[in-house]
mmCIF file of C-alpha atoms in Angstrom:
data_model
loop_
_atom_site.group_PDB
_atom_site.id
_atom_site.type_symbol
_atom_site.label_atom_id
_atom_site.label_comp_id
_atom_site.label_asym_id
_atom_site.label_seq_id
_atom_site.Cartn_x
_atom_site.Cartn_y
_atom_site.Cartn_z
ATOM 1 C CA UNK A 144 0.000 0.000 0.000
ATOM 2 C CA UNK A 145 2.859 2.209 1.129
ATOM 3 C CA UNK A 146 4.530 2.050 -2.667
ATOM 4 C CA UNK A 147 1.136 3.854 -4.317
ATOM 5 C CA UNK A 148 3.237 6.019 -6.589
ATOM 6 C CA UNK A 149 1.057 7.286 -8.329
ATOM 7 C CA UNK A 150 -1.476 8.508 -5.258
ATOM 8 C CA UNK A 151 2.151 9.805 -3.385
ATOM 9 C CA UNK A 152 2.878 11.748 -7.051
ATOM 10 C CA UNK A 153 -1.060 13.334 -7.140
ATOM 11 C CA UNK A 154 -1.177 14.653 -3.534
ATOM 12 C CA UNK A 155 2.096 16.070 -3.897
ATOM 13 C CA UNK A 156 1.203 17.851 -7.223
ATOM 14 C CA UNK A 157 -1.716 18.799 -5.504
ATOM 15 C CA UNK A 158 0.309 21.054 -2.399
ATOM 16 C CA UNK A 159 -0.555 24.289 -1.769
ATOM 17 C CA UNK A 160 -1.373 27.277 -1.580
ATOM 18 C CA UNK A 161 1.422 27.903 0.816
ATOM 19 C CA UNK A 162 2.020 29.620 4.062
ATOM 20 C CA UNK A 163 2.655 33.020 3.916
ATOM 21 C CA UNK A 164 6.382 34.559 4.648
ATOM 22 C CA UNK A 165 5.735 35.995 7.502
ATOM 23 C CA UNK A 166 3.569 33.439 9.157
ATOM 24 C CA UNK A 167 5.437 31.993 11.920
ATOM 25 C CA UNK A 168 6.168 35.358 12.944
ATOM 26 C CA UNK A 169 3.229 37.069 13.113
ATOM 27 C CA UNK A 170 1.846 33.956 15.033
ATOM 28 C CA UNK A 171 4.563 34.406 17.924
ATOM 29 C CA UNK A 172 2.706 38.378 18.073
ATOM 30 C CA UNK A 173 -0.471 36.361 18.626
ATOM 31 C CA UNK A 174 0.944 33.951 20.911
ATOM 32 C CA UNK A 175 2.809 37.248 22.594
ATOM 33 C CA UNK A 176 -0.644 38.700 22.844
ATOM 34 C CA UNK A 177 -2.164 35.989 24.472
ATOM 35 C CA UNK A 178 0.212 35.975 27.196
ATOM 36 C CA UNK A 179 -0.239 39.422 28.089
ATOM 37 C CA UNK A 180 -3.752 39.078 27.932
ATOM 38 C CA UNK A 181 -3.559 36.411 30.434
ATOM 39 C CA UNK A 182 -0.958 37.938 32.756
ATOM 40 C CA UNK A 183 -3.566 41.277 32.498
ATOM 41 C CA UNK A 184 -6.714 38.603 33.240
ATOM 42 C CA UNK A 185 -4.492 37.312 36.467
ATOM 43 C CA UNK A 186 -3.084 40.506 38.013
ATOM 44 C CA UNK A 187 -7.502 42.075 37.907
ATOM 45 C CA UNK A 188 -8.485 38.487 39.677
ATOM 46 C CA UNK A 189 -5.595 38.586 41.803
ATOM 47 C CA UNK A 190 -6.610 42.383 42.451
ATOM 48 C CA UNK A 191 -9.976 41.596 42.393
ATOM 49 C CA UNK A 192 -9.904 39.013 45.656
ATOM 50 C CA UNK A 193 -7.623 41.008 47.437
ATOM 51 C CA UNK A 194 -9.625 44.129 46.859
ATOM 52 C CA UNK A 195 -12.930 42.056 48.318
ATOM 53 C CA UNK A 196 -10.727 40.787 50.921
ATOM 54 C CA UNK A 197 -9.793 43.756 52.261
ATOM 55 C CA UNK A 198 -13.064 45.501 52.055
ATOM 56 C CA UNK A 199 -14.932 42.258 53.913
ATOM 57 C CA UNK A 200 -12.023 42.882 56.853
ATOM 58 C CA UNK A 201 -12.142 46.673 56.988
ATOM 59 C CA UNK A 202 -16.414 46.250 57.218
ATOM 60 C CA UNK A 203 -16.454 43.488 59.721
ATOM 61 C CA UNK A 204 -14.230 45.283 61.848
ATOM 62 C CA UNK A 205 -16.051 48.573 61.221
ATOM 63 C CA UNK A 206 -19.056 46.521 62.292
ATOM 64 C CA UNK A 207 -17.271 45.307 65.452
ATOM 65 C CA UNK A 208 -16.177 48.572 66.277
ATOM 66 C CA UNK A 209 -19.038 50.206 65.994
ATOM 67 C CA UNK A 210 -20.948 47.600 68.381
ATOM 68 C CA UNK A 211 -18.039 47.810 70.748
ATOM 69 C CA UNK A 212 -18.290 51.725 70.694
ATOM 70 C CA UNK A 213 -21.819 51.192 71.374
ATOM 71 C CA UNK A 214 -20.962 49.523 75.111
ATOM 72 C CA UNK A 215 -17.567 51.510 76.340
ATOM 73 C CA UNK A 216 -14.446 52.762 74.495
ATOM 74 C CA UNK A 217 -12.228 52.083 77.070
ATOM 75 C CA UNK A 218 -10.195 49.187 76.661
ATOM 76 C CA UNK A 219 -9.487 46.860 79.764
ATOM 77 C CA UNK A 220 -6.592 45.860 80.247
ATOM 78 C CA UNK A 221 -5.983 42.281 82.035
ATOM 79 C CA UNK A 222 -4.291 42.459 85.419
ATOM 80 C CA UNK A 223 -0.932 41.655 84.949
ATOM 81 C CA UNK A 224 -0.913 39.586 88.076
ATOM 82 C CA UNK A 225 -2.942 37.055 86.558
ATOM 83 C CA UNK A 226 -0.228 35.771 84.216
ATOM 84 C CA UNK A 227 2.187 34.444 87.183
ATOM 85 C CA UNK A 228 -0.815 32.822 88.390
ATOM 86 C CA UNK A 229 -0.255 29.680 87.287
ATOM 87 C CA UNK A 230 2.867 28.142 85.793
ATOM 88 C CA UNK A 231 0.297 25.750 84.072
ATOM 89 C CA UNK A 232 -0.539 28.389 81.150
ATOM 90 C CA UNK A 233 3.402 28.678 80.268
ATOM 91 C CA UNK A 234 3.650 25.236 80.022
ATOM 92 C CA UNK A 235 0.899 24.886 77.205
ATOM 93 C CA UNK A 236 2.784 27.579 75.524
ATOM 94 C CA UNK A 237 5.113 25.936 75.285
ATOM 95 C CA UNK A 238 3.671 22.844 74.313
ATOM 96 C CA UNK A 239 1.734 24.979 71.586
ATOM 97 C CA UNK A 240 5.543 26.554 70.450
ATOM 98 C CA UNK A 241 7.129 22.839 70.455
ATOM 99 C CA UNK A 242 4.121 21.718 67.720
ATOM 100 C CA UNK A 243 4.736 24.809 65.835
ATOM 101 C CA UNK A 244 8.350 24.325 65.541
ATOM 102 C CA UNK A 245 7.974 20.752 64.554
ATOM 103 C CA UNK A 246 5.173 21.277 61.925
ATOM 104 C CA UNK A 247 7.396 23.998 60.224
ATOM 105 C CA UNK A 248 10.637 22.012 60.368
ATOM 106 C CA UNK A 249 8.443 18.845 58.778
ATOM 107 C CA UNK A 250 7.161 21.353 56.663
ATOM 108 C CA UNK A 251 10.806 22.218 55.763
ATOM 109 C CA UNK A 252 12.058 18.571 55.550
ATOM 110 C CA UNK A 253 9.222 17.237 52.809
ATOM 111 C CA UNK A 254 9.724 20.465 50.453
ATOM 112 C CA UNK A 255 13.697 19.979 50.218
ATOM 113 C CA UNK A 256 12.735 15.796 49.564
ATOM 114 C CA UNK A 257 10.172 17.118 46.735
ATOM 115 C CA UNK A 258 12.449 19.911 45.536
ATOM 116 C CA UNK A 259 15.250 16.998 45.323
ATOM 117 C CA UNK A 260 13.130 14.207 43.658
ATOM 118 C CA UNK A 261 12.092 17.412 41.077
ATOM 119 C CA UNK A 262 15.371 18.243 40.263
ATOM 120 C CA UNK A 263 16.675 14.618 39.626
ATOM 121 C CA UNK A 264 13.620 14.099 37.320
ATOM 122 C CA UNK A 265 14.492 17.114 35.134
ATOM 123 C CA UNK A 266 18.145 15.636 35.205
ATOM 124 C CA UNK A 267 16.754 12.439 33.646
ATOM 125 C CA UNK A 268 15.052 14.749 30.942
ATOM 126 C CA UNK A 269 18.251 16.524 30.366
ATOM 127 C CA UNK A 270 20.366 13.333 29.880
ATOM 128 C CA UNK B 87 6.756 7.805 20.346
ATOM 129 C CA UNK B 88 7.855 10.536 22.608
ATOM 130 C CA UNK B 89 10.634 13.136 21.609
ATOM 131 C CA UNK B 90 12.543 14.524 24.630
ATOM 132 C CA UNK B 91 13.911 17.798 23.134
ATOM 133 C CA UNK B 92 10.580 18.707 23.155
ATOM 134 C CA UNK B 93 9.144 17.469 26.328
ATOM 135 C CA UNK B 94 11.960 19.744 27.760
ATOM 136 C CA UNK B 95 10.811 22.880 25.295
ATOM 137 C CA UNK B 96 7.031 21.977 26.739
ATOM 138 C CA UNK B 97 7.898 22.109 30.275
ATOM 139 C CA UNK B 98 10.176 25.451 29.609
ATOM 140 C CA UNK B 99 7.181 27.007 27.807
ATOM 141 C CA UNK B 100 4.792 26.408 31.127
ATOM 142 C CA UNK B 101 7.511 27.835 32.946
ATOM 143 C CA UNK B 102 7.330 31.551 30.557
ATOM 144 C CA UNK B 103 9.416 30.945 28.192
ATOM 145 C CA UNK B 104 6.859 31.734 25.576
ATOM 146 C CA UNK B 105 9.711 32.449 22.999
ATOM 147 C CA UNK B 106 10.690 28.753 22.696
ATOM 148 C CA UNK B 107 6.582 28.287 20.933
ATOM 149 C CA UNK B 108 8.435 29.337 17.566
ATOM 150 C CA UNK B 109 10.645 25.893 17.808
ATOM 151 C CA UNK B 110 6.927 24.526 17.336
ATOM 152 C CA UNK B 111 5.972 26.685 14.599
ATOM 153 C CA UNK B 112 9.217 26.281 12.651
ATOM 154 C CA UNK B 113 8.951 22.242 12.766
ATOM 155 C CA UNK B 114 5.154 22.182 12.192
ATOM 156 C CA UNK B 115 3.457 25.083 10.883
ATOM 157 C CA UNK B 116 3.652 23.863 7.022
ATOM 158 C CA UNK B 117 2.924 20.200 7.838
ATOM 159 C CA UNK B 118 0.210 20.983 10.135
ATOM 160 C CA UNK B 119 -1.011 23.536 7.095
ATOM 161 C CA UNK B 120 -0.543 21.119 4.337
ATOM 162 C CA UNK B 121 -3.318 18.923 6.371
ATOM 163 C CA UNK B 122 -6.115 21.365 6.608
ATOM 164 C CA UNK B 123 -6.075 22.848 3.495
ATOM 165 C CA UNK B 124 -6.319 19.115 2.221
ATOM 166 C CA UNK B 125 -10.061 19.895 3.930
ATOM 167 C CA UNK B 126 -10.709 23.318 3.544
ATOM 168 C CA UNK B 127 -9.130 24.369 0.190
ATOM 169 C CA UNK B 128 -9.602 28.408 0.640
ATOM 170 C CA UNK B 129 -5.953 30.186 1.653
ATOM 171 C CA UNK B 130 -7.348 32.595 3.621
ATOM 172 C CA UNK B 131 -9.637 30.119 5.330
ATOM 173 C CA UNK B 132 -6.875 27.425 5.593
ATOM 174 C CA UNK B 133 -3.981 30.138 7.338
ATOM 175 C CA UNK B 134 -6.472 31.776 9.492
ATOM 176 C CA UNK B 135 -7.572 27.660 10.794
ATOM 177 C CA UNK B 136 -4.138 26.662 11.427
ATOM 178 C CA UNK B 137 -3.169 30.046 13.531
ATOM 179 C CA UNK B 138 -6.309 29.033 15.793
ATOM 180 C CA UNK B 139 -4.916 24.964 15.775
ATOM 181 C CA UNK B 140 -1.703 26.851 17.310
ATOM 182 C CA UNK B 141 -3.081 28.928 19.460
ATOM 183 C CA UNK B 142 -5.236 26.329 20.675
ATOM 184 C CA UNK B 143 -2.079 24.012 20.854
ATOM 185 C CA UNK B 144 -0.435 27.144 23.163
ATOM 186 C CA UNK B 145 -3.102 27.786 25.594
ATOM 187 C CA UNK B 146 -3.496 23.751 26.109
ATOM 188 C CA UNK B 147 0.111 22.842 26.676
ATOM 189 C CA UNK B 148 -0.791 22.610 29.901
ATOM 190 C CA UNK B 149 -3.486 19.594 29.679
ATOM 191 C CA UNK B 150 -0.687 17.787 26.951
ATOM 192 C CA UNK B 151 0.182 14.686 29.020
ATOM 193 C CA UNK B 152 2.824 13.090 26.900
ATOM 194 C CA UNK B 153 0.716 9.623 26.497
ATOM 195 C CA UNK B 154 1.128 10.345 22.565
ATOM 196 C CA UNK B 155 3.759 12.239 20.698
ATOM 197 C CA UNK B 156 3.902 16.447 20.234
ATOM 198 C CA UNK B 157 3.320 16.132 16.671
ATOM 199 C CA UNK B 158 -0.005 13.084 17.255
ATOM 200 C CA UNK B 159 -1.820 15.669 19.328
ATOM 201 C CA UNK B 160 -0.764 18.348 17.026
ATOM 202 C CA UNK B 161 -2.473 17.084 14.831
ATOM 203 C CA UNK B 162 -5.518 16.160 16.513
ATOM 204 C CA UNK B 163 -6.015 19.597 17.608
ATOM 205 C CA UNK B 164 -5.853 20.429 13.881
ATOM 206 C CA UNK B 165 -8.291 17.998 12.473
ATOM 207 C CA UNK B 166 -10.716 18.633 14.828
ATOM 208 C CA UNK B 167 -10.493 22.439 13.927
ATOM 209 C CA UNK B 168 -10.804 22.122 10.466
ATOM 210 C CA UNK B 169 -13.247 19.458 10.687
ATOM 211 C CA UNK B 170 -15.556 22.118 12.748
ATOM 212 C CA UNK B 171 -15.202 24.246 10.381
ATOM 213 C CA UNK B 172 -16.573 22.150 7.338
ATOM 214 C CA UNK B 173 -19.365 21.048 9.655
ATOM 215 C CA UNK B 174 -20.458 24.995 8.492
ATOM 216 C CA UNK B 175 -21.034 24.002 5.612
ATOM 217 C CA UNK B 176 -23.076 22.047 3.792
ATOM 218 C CA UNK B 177 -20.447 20.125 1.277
ATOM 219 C CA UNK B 178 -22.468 16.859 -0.409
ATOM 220 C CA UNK B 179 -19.642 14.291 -1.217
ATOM 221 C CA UNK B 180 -20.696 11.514 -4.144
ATOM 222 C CA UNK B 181 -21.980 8.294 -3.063
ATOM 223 C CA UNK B 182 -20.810 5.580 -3.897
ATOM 224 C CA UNK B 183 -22.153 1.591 -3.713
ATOM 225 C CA UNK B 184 -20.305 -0.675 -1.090
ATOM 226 C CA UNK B 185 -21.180 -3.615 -4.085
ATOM 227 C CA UNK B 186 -19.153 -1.411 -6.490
ATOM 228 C CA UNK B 187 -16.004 -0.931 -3.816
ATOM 229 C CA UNK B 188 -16.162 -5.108 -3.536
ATOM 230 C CA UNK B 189 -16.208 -6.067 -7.032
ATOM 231 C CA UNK B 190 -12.621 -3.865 -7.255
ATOM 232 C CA UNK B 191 -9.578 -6.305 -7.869
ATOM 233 C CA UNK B 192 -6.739 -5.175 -5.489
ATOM 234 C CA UNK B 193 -4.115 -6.391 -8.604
ATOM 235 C CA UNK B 194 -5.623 -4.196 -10.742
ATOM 236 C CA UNK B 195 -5.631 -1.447 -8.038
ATOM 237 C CA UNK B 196 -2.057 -1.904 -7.574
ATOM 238 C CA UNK B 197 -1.087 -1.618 -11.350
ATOM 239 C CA UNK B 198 -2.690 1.908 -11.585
ATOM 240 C CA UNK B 199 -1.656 2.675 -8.274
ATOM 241 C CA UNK B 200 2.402 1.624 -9.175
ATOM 242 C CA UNK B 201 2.530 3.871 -12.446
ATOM 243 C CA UNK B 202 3.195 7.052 -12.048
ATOM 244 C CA UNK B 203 3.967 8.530 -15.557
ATOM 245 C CA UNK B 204 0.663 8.772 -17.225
ATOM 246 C CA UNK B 205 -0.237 11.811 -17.320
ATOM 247 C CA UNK B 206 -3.739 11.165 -18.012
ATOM 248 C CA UNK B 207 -4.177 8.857 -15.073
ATOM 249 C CA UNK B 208 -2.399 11.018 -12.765
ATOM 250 C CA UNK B 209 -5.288 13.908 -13.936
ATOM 251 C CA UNK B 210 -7.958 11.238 -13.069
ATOM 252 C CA UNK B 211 -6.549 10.525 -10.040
ATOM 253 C CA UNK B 212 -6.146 14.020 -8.484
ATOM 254 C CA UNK B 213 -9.676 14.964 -9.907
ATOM 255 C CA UNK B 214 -10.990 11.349 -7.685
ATOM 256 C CA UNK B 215 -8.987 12.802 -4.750
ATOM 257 C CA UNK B 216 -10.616 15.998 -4.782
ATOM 258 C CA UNK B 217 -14.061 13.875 -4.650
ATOM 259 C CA UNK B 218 -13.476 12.223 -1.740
ATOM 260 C CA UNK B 219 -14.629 13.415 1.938
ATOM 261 C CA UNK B 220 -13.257 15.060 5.005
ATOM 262 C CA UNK B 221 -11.940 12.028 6.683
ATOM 263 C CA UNK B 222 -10.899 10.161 3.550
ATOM 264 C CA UNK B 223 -8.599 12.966 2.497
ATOM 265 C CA UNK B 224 -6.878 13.243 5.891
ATOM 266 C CA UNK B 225 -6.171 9.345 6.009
ATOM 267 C CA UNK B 226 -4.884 9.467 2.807
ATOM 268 C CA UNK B 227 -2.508 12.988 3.651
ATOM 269 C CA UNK B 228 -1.420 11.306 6.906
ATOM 270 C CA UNK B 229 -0.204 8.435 4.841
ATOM 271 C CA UNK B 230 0.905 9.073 1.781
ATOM 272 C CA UNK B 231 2.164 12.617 2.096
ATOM 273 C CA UNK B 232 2.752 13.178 5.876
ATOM 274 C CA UNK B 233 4.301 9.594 6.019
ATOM 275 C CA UNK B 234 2.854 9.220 9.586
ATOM 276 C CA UNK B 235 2.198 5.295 10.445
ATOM 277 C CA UNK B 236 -0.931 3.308 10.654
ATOM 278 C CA UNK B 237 -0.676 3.628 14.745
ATOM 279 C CA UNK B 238 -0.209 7.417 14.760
ATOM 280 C CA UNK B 239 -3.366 7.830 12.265
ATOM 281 C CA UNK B 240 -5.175 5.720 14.660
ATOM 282 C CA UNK B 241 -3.855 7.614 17.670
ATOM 283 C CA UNK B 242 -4.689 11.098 15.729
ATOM 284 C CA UNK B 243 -8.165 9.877 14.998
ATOM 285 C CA UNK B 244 -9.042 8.165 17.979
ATOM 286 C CA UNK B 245 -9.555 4.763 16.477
ATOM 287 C CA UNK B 246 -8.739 1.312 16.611
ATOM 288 C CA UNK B 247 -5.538 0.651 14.085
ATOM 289 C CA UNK B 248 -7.759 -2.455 12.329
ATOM 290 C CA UNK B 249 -9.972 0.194 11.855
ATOM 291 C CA UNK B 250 -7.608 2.756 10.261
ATOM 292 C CA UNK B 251 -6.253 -0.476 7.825
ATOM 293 C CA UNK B 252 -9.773 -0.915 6.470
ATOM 294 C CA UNK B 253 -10.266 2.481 5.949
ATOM 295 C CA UNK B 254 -7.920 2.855 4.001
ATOM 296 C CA UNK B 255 -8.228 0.146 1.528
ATOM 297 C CA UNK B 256 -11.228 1.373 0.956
ATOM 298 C CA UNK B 257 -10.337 4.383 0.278
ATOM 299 C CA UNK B 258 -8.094 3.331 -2.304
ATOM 300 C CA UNK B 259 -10.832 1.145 -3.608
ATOM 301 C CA UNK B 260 -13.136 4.667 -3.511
ATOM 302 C CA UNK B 261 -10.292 6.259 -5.580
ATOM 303 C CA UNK B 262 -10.011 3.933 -8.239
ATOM 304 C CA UNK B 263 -14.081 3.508 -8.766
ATOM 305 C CA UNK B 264 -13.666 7.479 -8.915
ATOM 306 C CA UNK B 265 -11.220 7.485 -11.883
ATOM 307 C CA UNK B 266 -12.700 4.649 -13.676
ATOM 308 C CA UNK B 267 -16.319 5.808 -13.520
#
């Protein structure tokens, strides 16, 4: 089937009409375009949820204040006494700092295995 | 089936370097071109539907999982563009008998087929070719003049290789009932 001569000879005489010159150029503008496009798209969503972030924060703590304001706008301030009163409360501090510090360094352990196994992979590719 | 040169130029792409795209366009653009103007004949029409296959191609490099070749799914992307774009219009292809395509003898298929210096013939034949529909003019592009393998066409057209094989005997049978008529 693959030695059709004749059928090879007819589709080739049948080629074209061509690209144009300046084809593969003008797509890379398009392709150019489409980037910015989508870098603009990502930095107005990006904007976008920080902008309704900010404005949900600011109301709900206008919303607090106000209802606070609304009782006393004094602020009391806890006896300082009652943090020696128990050594009880430092030690689930600590406890609390301990988990903290372990999560993070676990944290900090898996991400340099993953950055590793990434980086040998890419290797692979390379060779 | 995979190329690793450009698995690497894929993965630099996702990671910005848009620039490298044009290694794509400089290895495909005519090939991928030289298919869909097989289906859609018009220059204009042809250019403009292989700058959307690319662009298409760009902003999808992402979901491109490597399970078939650059060029396969290259190609897929392009056949299913310019396919959607003949489904626009109404084209009516000529029908022909299945009886007719069974009665053909594949020796004296394959004598026509082998000679390729009557000129007469050869005006038949590309006059049959330009009678044949969407999908028949692909397989035959993808074979004959792409030189892609029964596998890849099956790959590119999301069907079974037996499949493919059948199809294209009988599109060669379709061909010579198209001269010969």
């Amino acid at each position: 089937m693959n030695q059709d001569k004749a059928i090879i000879k007819a589709l080739k005489s049948q080629q074209g009409p061509f690209l144009s010159d300046g084809f593969n150029s003008e797509m890379m503008n398009r392709i150019h375009l489409v980037v910015v496009k989508k870098k603009r798209r990502m930095y107005i969503g990006t904007l976008c949820l920080i902008t309704t972030a900010s404005l949900g924060l600011i109301s709900m703590a206008l919303y607090l204040l106000r209802d606070y304001l609304h009782e006393s706008f004094t602020v009391q301030l806890p006896s300082l006494s009652s943090l020696f009163d128990s050594l009880s409360k430092y030690g689930f501090g600590l406890y609390i700092a301990f988990l903290a510090i372990l999560l993070i360094a676990l944290d900090h352990y898996f991400r340099s295995v993953w950055q590793k196994h990434k980086s040998d992979k890419f290797r692979q590719y390379n060779t | 089936m995979e190329n690793p040169d450009e698995i690497i130029y894929i993965k630099r792409i996702l990671d910005g370097e848009t620039n490298l795209f044009s290694f794509f366009l400089e290895r495909y653009s005519r090939t991928i071109h030289g298919l869909i103007v097989r289906i859609i004949p018009s220059k204009e029409e042809a250019e403009e539907l292989t700058q959307d296959t690319f662009l298409k191609a760009f902003r999808k490099l992402d979901t491109f999982k490597g399970d078939c070749s650059f060029s396969t799914w290259l190609f897929r992307i392009a056949y299913n563009t310019a396919i959607s774009a003949t489904r626009k219009k109404k084209i009516i292809f000529p029908f022909i008998d299945d009886a007719l395509l069974e009665n053909v003898s594949e020796e004296l298929m394959e004598t026509v087929f082998e000679e390729d210096d009557n000129e007469y013939r050869l005006q038949r034949l590309e006059e049959a070719i330009t009678e044949l529909n969407v999908e028949e003019k692909t397989l035959i592009t993808l074979y004959y003049t792409d030189g892609k393998s029964i596998a890849e066409i099956a790959s590119l057209l999301e069907q079974t290789t037996d499949n493919i094989k059948i199809k294209l005997f009988r599109v060669r049978k379709k061909i010579y009932v198209l001269m010969t008529k």
